[in-house]
mmCIF file of C-alpha atoms in Angstrom:
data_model
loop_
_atom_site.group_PDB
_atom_site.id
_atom_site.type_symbol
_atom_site.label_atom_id
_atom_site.label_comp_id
_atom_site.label_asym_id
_atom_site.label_seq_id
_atom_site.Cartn_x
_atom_site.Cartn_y
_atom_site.Cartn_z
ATOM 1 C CA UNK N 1 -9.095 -11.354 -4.532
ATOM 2 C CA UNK N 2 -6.923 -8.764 -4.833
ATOM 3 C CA UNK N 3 -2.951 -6.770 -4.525
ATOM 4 C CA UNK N 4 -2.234 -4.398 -1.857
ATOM 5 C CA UNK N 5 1.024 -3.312 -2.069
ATOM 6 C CA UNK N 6 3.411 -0.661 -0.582
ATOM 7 C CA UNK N 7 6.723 -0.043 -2.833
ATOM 8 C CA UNK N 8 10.292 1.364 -2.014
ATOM 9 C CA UNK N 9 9.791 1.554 1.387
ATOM 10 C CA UNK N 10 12.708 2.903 3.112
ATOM 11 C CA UNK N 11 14.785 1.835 6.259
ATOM 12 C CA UNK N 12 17.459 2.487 7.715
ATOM 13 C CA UNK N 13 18.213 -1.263 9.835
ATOM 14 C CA UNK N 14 20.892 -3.688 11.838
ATOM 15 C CA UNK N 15 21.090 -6.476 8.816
ATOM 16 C CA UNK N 16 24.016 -8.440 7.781
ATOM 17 C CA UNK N 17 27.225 -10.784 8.498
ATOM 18 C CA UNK N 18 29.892 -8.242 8.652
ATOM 19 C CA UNK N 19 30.444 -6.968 12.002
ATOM 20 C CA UNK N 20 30.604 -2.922 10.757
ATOM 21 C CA UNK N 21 26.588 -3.522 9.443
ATOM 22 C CA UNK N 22 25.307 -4.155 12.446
ATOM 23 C CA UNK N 23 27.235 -1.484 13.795
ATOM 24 C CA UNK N 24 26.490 0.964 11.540
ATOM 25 C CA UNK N 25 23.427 -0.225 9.825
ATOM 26 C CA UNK N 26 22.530 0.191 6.193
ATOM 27 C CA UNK N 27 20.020 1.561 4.259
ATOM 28 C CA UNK N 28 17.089 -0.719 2.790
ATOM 29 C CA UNK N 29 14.417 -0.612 0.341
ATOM 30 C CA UNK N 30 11.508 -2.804 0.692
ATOM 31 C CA UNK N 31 8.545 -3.786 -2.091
ATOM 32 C CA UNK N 32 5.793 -5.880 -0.481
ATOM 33 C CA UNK N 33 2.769 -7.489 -2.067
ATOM 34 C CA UNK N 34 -0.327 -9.204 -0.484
ATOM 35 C CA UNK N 35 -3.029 -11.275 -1.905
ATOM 36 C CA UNK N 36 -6.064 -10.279 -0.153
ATOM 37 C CA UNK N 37 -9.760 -10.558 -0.910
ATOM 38 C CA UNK N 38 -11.116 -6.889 -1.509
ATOM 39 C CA UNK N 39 -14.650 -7.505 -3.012
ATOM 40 C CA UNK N 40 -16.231 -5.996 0.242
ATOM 41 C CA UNK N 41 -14.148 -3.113 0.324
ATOM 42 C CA UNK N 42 -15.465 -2.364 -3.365
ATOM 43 C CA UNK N 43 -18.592 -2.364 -2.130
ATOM 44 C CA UNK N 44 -18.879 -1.500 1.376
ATOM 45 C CA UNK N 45 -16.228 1.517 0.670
ATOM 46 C CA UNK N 46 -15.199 1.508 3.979
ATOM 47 C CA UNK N 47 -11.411 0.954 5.417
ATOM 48 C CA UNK N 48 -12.638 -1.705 7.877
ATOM 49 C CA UNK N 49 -13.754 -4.126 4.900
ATOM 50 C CA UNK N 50 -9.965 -3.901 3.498
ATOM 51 C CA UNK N 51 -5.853 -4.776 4.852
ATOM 52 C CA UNK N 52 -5.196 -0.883 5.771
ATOM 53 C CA UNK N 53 -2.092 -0.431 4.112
ATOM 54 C CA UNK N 54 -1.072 2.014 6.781
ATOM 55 C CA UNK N 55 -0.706 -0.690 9.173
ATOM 56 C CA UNK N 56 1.123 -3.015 7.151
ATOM 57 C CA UNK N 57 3.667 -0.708 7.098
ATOM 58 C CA UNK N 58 3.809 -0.613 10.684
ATOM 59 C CA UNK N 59 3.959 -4.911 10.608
ATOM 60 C CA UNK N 60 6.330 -3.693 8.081
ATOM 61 C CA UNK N 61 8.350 -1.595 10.347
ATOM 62 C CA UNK N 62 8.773 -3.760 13.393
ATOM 63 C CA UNK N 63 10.346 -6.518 11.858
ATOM 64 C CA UNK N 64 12.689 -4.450 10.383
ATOM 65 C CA UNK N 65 13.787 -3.226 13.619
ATOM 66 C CA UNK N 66 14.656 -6.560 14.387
ATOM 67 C CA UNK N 67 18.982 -6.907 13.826
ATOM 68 C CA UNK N 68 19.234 -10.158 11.638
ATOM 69 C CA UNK N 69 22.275 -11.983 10.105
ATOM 70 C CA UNK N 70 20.354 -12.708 6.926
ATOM 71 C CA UNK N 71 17.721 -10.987 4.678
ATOM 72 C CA UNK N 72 15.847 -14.189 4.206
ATOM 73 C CA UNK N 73 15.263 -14.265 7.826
ATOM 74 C CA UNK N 74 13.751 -10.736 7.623
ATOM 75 C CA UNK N 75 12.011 -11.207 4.545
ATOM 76 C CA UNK N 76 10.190 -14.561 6.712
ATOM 77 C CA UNK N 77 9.628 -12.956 9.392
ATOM 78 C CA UNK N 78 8.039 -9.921 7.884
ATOM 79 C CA UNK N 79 5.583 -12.741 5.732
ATOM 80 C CA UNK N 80 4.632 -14.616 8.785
ATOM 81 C CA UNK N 81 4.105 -11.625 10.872
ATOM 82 C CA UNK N 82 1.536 -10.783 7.961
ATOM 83 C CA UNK N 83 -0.095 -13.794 8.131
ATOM 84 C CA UNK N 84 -0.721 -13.155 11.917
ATOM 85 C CA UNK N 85 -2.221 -9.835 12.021
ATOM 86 C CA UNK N 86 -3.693 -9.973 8.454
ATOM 87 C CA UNK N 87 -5.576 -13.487 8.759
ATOM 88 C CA UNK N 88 -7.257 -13.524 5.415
ATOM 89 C CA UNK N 89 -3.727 -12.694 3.396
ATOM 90 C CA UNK N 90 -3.664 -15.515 0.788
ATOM 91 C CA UNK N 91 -0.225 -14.983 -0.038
ATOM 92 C CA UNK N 92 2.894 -12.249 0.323
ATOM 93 C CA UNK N 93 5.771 -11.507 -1.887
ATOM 94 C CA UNK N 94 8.305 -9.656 0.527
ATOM 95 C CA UNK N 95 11.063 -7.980 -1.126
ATOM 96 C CA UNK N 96 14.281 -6.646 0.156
ATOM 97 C CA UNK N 97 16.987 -4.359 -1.245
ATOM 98 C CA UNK N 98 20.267 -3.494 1.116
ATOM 99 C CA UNK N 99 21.167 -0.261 -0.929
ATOM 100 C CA UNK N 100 24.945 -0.688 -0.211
ATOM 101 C CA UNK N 101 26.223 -4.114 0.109
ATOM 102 C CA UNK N 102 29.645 -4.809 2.107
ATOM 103 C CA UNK N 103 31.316 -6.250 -1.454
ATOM 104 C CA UNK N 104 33.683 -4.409 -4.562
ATOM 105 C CA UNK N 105 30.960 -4.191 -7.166
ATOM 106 C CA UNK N 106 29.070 -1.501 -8.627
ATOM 107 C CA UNK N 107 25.557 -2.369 -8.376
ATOM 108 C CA UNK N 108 22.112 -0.466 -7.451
ATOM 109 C CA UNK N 109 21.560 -2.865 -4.373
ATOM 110 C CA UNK N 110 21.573 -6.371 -3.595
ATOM 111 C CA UNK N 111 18.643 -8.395 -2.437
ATOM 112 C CA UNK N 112 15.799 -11.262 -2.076
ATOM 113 C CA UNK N 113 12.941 -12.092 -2.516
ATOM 114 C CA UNK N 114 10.093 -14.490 -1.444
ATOM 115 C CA UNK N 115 6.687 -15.497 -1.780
ATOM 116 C CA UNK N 116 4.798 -17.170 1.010
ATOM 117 C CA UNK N 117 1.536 -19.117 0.987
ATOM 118 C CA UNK N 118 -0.796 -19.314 4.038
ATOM 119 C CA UNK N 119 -0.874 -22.192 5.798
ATOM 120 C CA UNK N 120 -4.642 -21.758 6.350
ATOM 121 C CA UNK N 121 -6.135 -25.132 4.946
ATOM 122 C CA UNK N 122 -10.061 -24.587 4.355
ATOM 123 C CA UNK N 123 -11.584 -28.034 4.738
ATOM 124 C CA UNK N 124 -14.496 -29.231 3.252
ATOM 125 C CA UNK N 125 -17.214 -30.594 5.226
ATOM 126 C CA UNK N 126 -19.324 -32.624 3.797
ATOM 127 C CA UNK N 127 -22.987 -33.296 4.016
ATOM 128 C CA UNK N 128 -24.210 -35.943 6.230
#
């Protein structure tokens, strides 16, 4: 088992409460992590044997795309949209920075983020 994982991924997206950010969108930075087993990529060397960070990214990209109210909604979707076109993905950590909240502070960003499990349960079989 091993990480892939794509960091400070950019958007520009439709997310929020406030009227004006789905209007006018906001800008977002996104860090993603996914358990994945890798051992045949070490070996084999080839792209096929691996998660092809390239099209995460794309996963990535089409959620985002996607106007939500909330970021947790986002984040879930992006993790279960993972899960489906990444099958062996033990787990994802999604995180999500909106670069310029809609509040009076000064602050880098504001943001979540989540881990999710697969829901894959291996069961044993045992001999008869």
């Amino acid at each position: 088992m091993g990480t892939i994982y794509l960091e400070n991924l950019r958007f520009h997206a439709f997310h929020g409460v406030v009227e004006q950010e789905r209007i006018v969108g906001n800008d977002y930075i996104l860090n993603v992590s996914v358990q994945y087993p890798l051992e045949a990529a070490c070996d084999s060397d080839d792209v096929n044997d691996t998660l092809n960070y390239a099209s995460l990214a794309d996963v990535i990209k089409e959620e985002m795309s996607i106007p939500s109210n909330l970021l947790e909604h986002v984040a879930q979707r992006i993790g279960k949209s993972i899960f489906i076109h990444f099958p062996l993905t033990e787990s994802a950590t999604i995180d999500i920075k909106k670069v310029a909240p809609p509040f009076s502070a000064d602050c880098d960003g504001a943001g979540i983020r989540i881990t999710m499990q697969s829901q894959i349960q291996v069961s044993k079989v045992n001999d008869l």
